[in-house]
Every structure is written in structure tokens, then in C-alpha cells.
mmCIF file with all atom_site columns, C-alpha atoms in Angstrom:
data_model
loop_
_atom_site.group_PDB
_atom_site.id
_atom_site.type_symbol
_atom_site.label_atom_id
_atom_site.label_alt_id
_atom_site.label_comp_id
_atom_site.label_asym_id
_atom_site.label_entity_id
_atom_site.label_seq_id
_atom_site.pdbx_PDB_ins_code
_atom_site.Cartn_x
_atom_site.Cartn_y
_atom_site.Cartn_z
_atom_site.occupancy
_atom_site.B_iso_or_equiv
_atom_site.pdbx_formal_charge
_atom_site.auth_seq_id
_atom_site.auth_comp_id
_atom_site.auth_asym_id
_atom_site.auth_atom_id
_atom_site.pdbx_PDB_model_num
ATOM 1   C CA . GLN A 1 1   ? -5.227  -2.069 15.273  1.00 93.00 ? 306 GLN A CA 1
ATOM 2   C CA . VAL A 1 2   ? -6.096  -0.768 11.907  1.00 97.00 ? 307 VAL A CA 1
ATOM 3   C CA . GLN A 1 3   ? -3.888  1.637  9.570   1.00 97.00 ? 308 GLN A CA 1
ATOM 4   C CA . LEU A 1 4   ? -4.873  3.735  7.418   1.00 98.00 ? 309 LEU A CA 1
ATOM 5   C CA . VAL A 1 5   ? -2.870  5.324  4.714   1.00 98.00 ? 310 VAL A CA 1
ATOM 6   C CA . GLU A 1 6   ? -4.246  8.372  1.853   1.00 98.00 ? 311 GLU A CA 1
ATOM 7   C CA . SER A 1 7   ? -3.204  9.023  -1.575  1.00 97.00 ? 312 SER A CA 1
ATOM 8   C CA . GLY A 1 8   ? -3.830  10.987 -4.519  1.00 97.00 ? 313 GLY A CA 1
ATOM 9   C CA . GLY A 1 9   ? -3.484  14.412 -3.752  1.00 94.00 ? 314 GLY A CA 1
ATOM 10  C CA . GLY A 1 10  ? -1.742  16.599 -5.776  1.00 97.00 ? 315 GLY A CA 1
ATOM 11  C CA . SER A 1 11  ? -2.695  20.628 -7.014  1.00 98.00 ? 316 SER A CA 1
ATOM 12  C CA . VAL A 1 12  ? -5.305  21.247 -8.762  1.00 98.00 ? 317 VAL A CA 1
ATOM 13  C CA . GLN A 1 13  ? -6.933  24.878 -10.400 1.00 98.00 ? 318 GLN A CA 1
ATOM 14  C CA . ALA A 1 14  ? -10.841 24.862 -9.673  1.00 98.00 ? 319 ALA A CA 1
ATOM 15  C CA . GLY A 1 15  ? -12.904 23.486 -11.810 1.00 98.00 ? 320 GLY A CA 1
ATOM 16  C CA . GLY A 1 16  ? -11.038 20.719 -12.036 1.00 98.00 ? 321 GLY A CA 1
ATOM 17  C CA . SER A 1 17  ? -11.268 17.236 -10.433 1.00 98.00 ? 322 SER A CA 1
ATOM 18  C CA . LEU A 1 18  ? -9.134  14.587 -7.947  1.00 98.00 ? 323 LEU A CA 1
ATOM 19  C CA . GLY A 1 19  ? -9.359  11.025 -6.615  1.00 98.00 ? 324 GLY A CA 1
ATOM 20  C CA . LEU A 1 20  ? -8.582  10.017 -3.017  1.00 98.00 ? 325 LEU A CA 1
ATOM 21  C CA . SER A 1 21  ? -7.685  7.141  -1.877  1.00 98.00 ? 326 SER A CA 1
ATOM 22  C CA . CYS A 1 22  ? -6.920  5.904  1.442   1.00 98.00 ? 327 CYS A CA 1
ATOM 23  C CA . ALA A 1 23  ? -5.890  2.318  2.050   1.00 98.00 ? 328 ALA A CA 1
ATOM 24  C CA . ALA A 1 24  ? -7.001  -0.018 5.179   1.00 97.00 ? 329 ALA A CA 1
ATOM 25  C CA . ALA A 1 25  ? -4.636  -2.741 7.003   1.00 96.00 ? 330 ALA A CA 1
ATOM 26  C CA . GLY A 1 26  ? -4.327  -4.491 9.346   1.00 95.00 ? 331 GLY A CA 1
ATOM 27  C CA . LYS A 1 27  ? -8.096  -5.855 11.351  1.00 94.00 ? 332 LYS A CA 1
ATOM 28  C CA . THR A 1 28  ? -10.207 -4.211 9.134   1.00 91.00 ? 333 THR A CA 1
ATOM 29  C CA . SER A 1 29  ? -12.555 -6.466 9.931   1.00 91.00 ? 334 SER A CA 1
ATOM 30  C CA . SER A 1 30  ? -13.630 -4.472 12.697  1.00 92.00 ? 335 SER A CA 1
ATOM 31  C CA . VAL A 1 31  ? -14.356 -0.689 10.716  1.00 94.00 ? 336 VAL A CA 1
ATOM 32  C CA . ASP A 1 32  ? -17.057 -0.043 10.024  1.00 93.00 ? 337 ASP A CA 1
ATOM 33  C CA . TRP A 1 33  ? -17.338 2.705  8.940   1.00 94.00 ? 338 TRP A CA 1
ATOM 34  C CA . ILE A 1 34  ? -14.659 5.384  6.880   1.00 96.00 ? 339 ILE A CA 1
ATOM 35  C CA . GLY A 1 35  ? -14.981 8.832  6.058   1.00 96.00 ? 340 GLY A CA 1
ATOM 36  C CA . TRP A 1 36  ? -13.587 11.715 4.792   1.00 98.00 ? 341 TRP A CA 1
ATOM 37  C CA . PHE A 1 37  ? -12.427 14.886 6.605   1.00 98.00 ? 342 PHE A CA 1
ATOM 38  C CA . ARG A 1 38  ? -9.648  17.871 5.640   1.00 98.00 ? 343 ARG A CA 1
ATOM 39  C CA . GLN A 1 39  ? -8.783  20.845 7.179   1.00 98.00 ? 344 GLN A CA 1
ATOM 40  C CA . ALA A 1 40  ? -7.488  24.144 6.201   1.00 96.00 ? 345 ALA A CA 1
ATOM 41  C CA . PRO A 1 41  ? -4.802  26.499 7.763   1.00 93.00 ? 346 PRO A CA 1
ATOM 42  C CA . GLY A 1 42  ? -6.253  28.160 10.843  1.00 95.00 ? 347 GLY A CA 1
ATOM 43  C CA . LYS A 1 43  ? -10.257 25.731 10.568  1.00 96.00 ? 348 LYS A CA 1
ATOM 44  C CA . LYS A 1 44  ? -11.291 23.215 12.405  1.00 96.00 ? 349 LYS A CA 1
ATOM 45  C CA . ARG A 1 45  ? -10.730 19.941 10.777  1.00 97.00 ? 350 ARG A CA 1
ATOM 46  C CA . GLU A 1 46  ? -14.641 19.455 9.386   1.00 96.00 ? 351 GLU A CA 1
ATOM 47  C CA . GLY A 1 47  ? -16.239 16.008 7.469   1.00 97.00 ? 352 GLY A CA 1
ATOM 48  C CA . VAL A 1 48  ? -16.665 15.792 3.726   1.00 98.00 ? 353 VAL A CA 1
ATOM 49  C CA . ALA A 1 49  ? -18.477 12.702 3.719   1.00 97.00 ? 354 ALA A CA 1
ATOM 50  C CA . VAL A 1 50  ? -18.656 9.065  5.472   1.00 95.00 ? 355 VAL A CA 1
ATOM 51  C CA . ARG A 1 51  ? -19.576 6.044  4.676   1.00 94.00 ? 356 ARG A CA 1
ATOM 52  C CA . PRO A 1 52  ? -19.814 2.488  6.241   1.00 92.00 ? 357 PRO A CA 1
ATOM 53  C CA . THR A 1 53  ? -17.362 -0.206 4.326   1.00 90.00 ? 358 THR A CA 1
ATOM 54  C CA . GLY A 1 54  ? -21.537 -2.727 3.688   1.00 87.00 ? 359 GLY A CA 1
ATOM 55  C CA . SER A 1 55  ? -24.254 -1.093 2.766   1.00 86.00 ? 360 SER A CA 1
ATOM 56  C CA . GLY A 1 56  ? -25.527 1.712  4.569   1.00 85.00 ? 361 GLY A CA 1
ATOM 57  C CA . LEU A 1 57  ? -26.487 5.207  4.154   1.00 88.00 ? 362 LEU A CA 1
ATOM 58  C CA . ILE A 1 58  ? -23.793 7.421  3.363   1.00 93.00 ? 363 ILE A CA 1
ATOM 59  C CA . SER A 1 59  ? -23.341 11.576 4.477   1.00 94.00 ? 364 SER A CA 1
ATOM 60  C CA . TYR A 1 60  ? -21.805 14.155 2.738   1.00 96.00 ? 365 TYR A CA 1
ATOM 61  C CA . ALA A 1 61  ? -21.477 17.614 4.363   1.00 96.00 ? 366 ALA A CA 1
ATOM 62  C CA . ASP A 1 62  ? -23.227 19.892 2.708   1.00 97.00 ? 367 ASP A CA 1
ATOM 63  C CA . SER A 1 63  ? -20.896 22.244 0.961   1.00 97.00 ? 368 SER A CA 1
ATOM 64  C CA . VAL A 1 64  ? -19.830 19.175 -0.816  1.00 98.00 ? 369 VAL A CA 1
ATOM 65  C CA . LYS A 1 65  ? -23.090 17.327 -2.107  1.00 98.00 ? 370 LYS A CA 1
ATOM 66  C CA . GLY A 1 66  ? -23.714 17.337 -5.734  1.00 98.00 ? 371 GLY A CA 1
ATOM 67  C CA . ARG A 1 67  ? -19.839 16.805 -6.785  1.00 98.00 ? 372 ARG A CA 1
ATOM 68  C CA . PHE A 1 68  ? -17.736 14.782 -3.830  1.00 98.00 ? 373 PHE A CA 1
ATOM 69  C CA . THR A 1 69  ? -18.842 11.045 -3.934  1.00 98.00 ? 374 THR A CA 1
ATOM 70  C CA . ILE A 1 70  ? -17.404 8.153  -1.515  1.00 97.00 ? 375 ILE A CA 1
ATOM 71  C CA . SER A 1 71  ? -16.878 5.035  -2.868  1.00 96.00 ? 376 SER A CA 1
ATOM 72  C CA . ARG A 1 72  ? -15.251 1.529  -1.712  1.00 94.00 ? 377 ARG A CA 1
ATOM 73  C CA . ASP A 1 73  ? -13.452 -1.058 -2.295  1.00 93.00 ? 378 ASP A CA 1
ATOM 74  C CA . ASN A 1 74  ? -13.675 -3.806 -0.122  1.00 89.00 ? 379 ASN A CA 1
ATOM 75  C CA . ALA A 1 75  ? -11.814 -6.507 -2.055  1.00 92.00 ? 380 ALA A CA 1
ATOM 76  C CA . LYS A 1 76  ? -8.547  -3.839 -1.664  1.00 94.00 ? 381 LYS A CA 1
ATOM 77  C CA . ASN A 1 77  ? -9.184  -2.520 1.599   1.00 94.00 ? 382 ASN A CA 1
ATOM 78  C CA . THR A 1 78  ? -9.599  0.817  0.050   1.00 96.00 ? 383 THR A CA 1
ATOM 79  C CA . VAL A 1 79  ? -11.975 4.211  -0.349  1.00 97.00 ? 384 VAL A CA 1
ATOM 80  C CA . TYR A 1 80  ? -11.949 6.647  -2.784  1.00 98.00 ? 385 TYR A CA 1
ATOM 81  C CA . LEU A 1 81  ? -12.936 10.102 -2.263  1.00 98.00 ? 386 LEU A CA 1
ATOM 82  C CA . GLN A 1 82  ? -13.548 11.390 -6.314  1.00 98.00 ? 387 GLN A CA 1
ATOM 83  C CA . MET A 1 83  ? -14.206 15.207 -6.201  1.00 98.00 ? 388 MET A CA 1
ATOM 84  C CA . ASN A 1 84  ? -14.995 16.766 -9.175  1.00 98.00 ? 389 ASN A CA 1
ATOM 85  C CA . ASN A 1 85  ? -16.361 21.004 -9.653  1.00 98.00 ? 390 ASN A CA 1
ATOM 86  C CA . LEU A 1 86  ? -13.319 21.787 -7.142  1.00 98.00 ? 391 LEU A CA 1
ATOM 87  C CA . LYS A 1 87  ? -13.205 24.984 -5.668  1.00 98.00 ? 392 LYS A CA 1
ATOM 88  C CA . PRO A 1 88  ? -10.278 26.895 -3.576  1.00 97.00 ? 393 PRO A CA 1
ATOM 89  C CA . ASP A 1 89  ? -12.272 26.527 -0.449  1.00 97.00 ? 394 ASP A CA 1
ATOM 90  C CA . ASP A 1 90  ? -11.707 22.892 -0.690  1.00 98.00 ? 395 ASP A CA 1
ATOM 91  C CA . SER A 1 91  ? -7.953  23.406 -0.697  1.00 98.00 ? 396 SER A CA 1
ATOM 92  C CA . GLY A 1 92  ? -7.120  21.259 2.609   1.00 98.00 ? 397 GLY A CA 1
ATOM 93  C CA . MET A 1 93  ? -4.892  18.673 4.416   1.00 98.00 ? 398 MET A CA 1
ATOM 94  C CA . TYR A 1 94  ? -7.429  15.954 3.639   1.00 98.00 ? 399 TYR A CA 1
ATOM 95  C CA . TYR A 1 95  ? -7.664  12.540 5.899   1.00 98.00 ? 400 TYR A CA 1
ATOM 96  C CA . CYS A 1 96  ? -9.265  9.842  6.030   1.00 98.00 ? 401 CYS A CA 1
ATOM 97  C CA . ALA A 1 97  ? -10.504 8.499  9.429   1.00 98.00 ? 402 ALA A CA 1
ATOM 98  C CA . ALA A 1 98  ? -11.928 5.243  10.709  1.00 97.00 ? 403 ALA A CA 1
ATOM 99  C CA . LYS A 1 99  ? -14.891 4.275  12.814  1.00 95.00 ? 404 LYS A CA 1
ATOM 100 C CA . GLN A 1 100 ? -15.345 0.967  15.008  1.00 94.00 ? 405 GLN A CA 1
ATOM 101 C CA . GLY A 1 101 ? -18.553 -0.041 15.880  1.00 89.00 ? 406 GLY A CA 1
ATOM 102 C CA . PRO A 1 102 ? -22.387 2.342  15.365  1.00 84.00 ? 407 PRO A CA 1
ATOM 103 C CA . PHE A 1 103 ? -21.903 5.748  15.888  1.00 76.00 ? 408 PHE A CA 1
ATOM 104 C CA . SER A 1 104 ? -24.888 8.289  16.454  1.00 78.00 ? 409 SER A CA 1
ATOM 105 C CA . ARG A 1 105 ? -25.527 10.025 12.597  1.00 74.00 ? 410 ARG A CA 1
ATOM 106 C CA . SER A 1 106 ? -25.488 12.757 13.644  1.00 84.00 ? 411 SER A CA 1
ATOM 107 C CA . THR A 1 107 ? -22.335 12.883 14.914  1.00 90.00 ? 412 THR A CA 1
ATOM 108 C CA . TRP A 1 108 ? -20.529 11.597 11.837  1.00 92.00 ? 413 TRP A CA 1
ATOM 109 C CA . TYR A 1 109 ? -18.698 14.584 11.036  1.00 91.00 ? 414 TYR A CA 1
ATOM 110 C CA . LEU A 1 110 ? -17.138 14.955 15.109  1.00 93.00 ? 415 LEU A CA 1
ATOM 111 C CA . PRO A 1 111 ? -13.266 13.717 14.488  1.00 95.00 ? 416 PRO A CA 1
ATOM 112 C CA . ALA A 1 112 ? -14.369 12.939 18.047  1.00 94.00 ? 417 ALA A CA 1
ATOM 113 C CA . SER A 1 113 ? -16.473 10.016 17.179  1.00 93.00 ? 418 SER A CA 1
ATOM 114 C CA . TYR A 1 114 ? -12.861 7.842  15.054  1.00 96.00 ? 419 TYR A CA 1
ATOM 115 C CA . ASP A 1 115 ? -10.129 6.333  16.642  1.00 96.00 ? 420 ASP A CA 1
ATOM 116 C CA . TYR A 1 116 ? -8.262  5.610  13.834  1.00 98.00 ? 421 TYR A CA 1
ATOM 117 C CA . TRP A 1 117 ? -6.735  8.582  11.564  1.00 98.00 ? 422 TRP A CA 1
ATOM 118 C CA . GLY A 1 118 ? -4.347  7.727  8.512   1.00 98.00 ? 423 GLY A CA 1
ATOM 119 C CA . GLN A 1 119 ? -1.398  11.159 8.176   1.00 97.00 ? 424 GLN A CA 1
ATOM 120 C CA . GLY A 1 120 ? -3.025  12.792 5.403   1.00 98.00 ? 425 GLY A CA 1
ATOM 121 C CA . THR A 1 121 ? -2.844  14.186 1.433   1.00 98.00 ? 426 THR A CA 1
ATOM 122 C CA . GLN A 1 122 ? -2.157  17.783 0.835   1.00 98.00 ? 427 GLN A CA 1
ATOM 123 C CA . VAL A 1 123 ? -5.442  18.906 -1.848  1.00 98.00 ? 428 VAL A CA 1
ATOM 124 C CA . THR A 1 124 ? -4.702  22.499 -3.352  1.00 98.00 ? 429 THR A CA 1
ATOM 125 C CA . VAL A 1 125 ? -7.313  24.166 -5.816  1.00 98.00 ? 430 VAL A CA 1
ATOM 126 C CA . SER A 1 126 ? -6.244  27.213 -7.569  1.00 97.00 ? 431 SER A CA 1
ATOM 127 C CA . SER A 1 127 ? -8.481  30.071 -8.455  1.00 94.00 ? 432 SER A CA 1
#
């Protein structure tokens, strides 16, 4: 089992920045990918970014490219999401998710591809 805990959400004005953290515990050695997702009220959960726990390609949703950065600190079993130049459309509940084993990179943005989820942290961007 893997437990994920997000933190760092909050309220910010458009153009501002926030940094989110995802701390993993449990059988973290079994995790190969960590992704960030978000979900706004009435909308589907969407993939924001994903990265491997080792080396490899990082993927971002087109809507956040150039503004968001996903990074990791394996010594702390923590993955970060730095969000800059935030927009009201970035508002929502942000979740981190963990995947064991390989998967098709064409499905990284699908929630069903992941095995474990955190409880989420709220991000609100006002105009």
C-alpha cells in the first residue's frame, strides 16, 4: 500500500503562484510514476502533469505547459507542483496519484491509469 498526502493549496489572485507538495508513505519503492490531477466542480478529473520517480520524460497538459513544473525529492518521498501565472481556470481540487509499473504514455492523463490517490488540496484562483 502507498499513502499520499497533498498540501500547499490555498487562494491566490490571477497571475500569482502556489506550490503543492505530495508526500508519499508506505511501499514507495513500488511506485514508478507520480501524477498531479485536478477537478473543478461539475467537471471531470483531468491530468495536469506526470513524472517518473526515476529518470524519464515528464508530461504536462497543454493548458499548463510553461506555467507549471513537476519535480521530485526522492530522499523525502515527495513530489512537488509549482504553479506560476495562475488563472481562474486553474481552480479546483488538486490530487496526486501514484502508478506502479509501466503504462502507455498516451494514457498518463487518465485517472484510471493510477493505483493510489491522495485526498486532495483546494486551489482557488480569483480574477
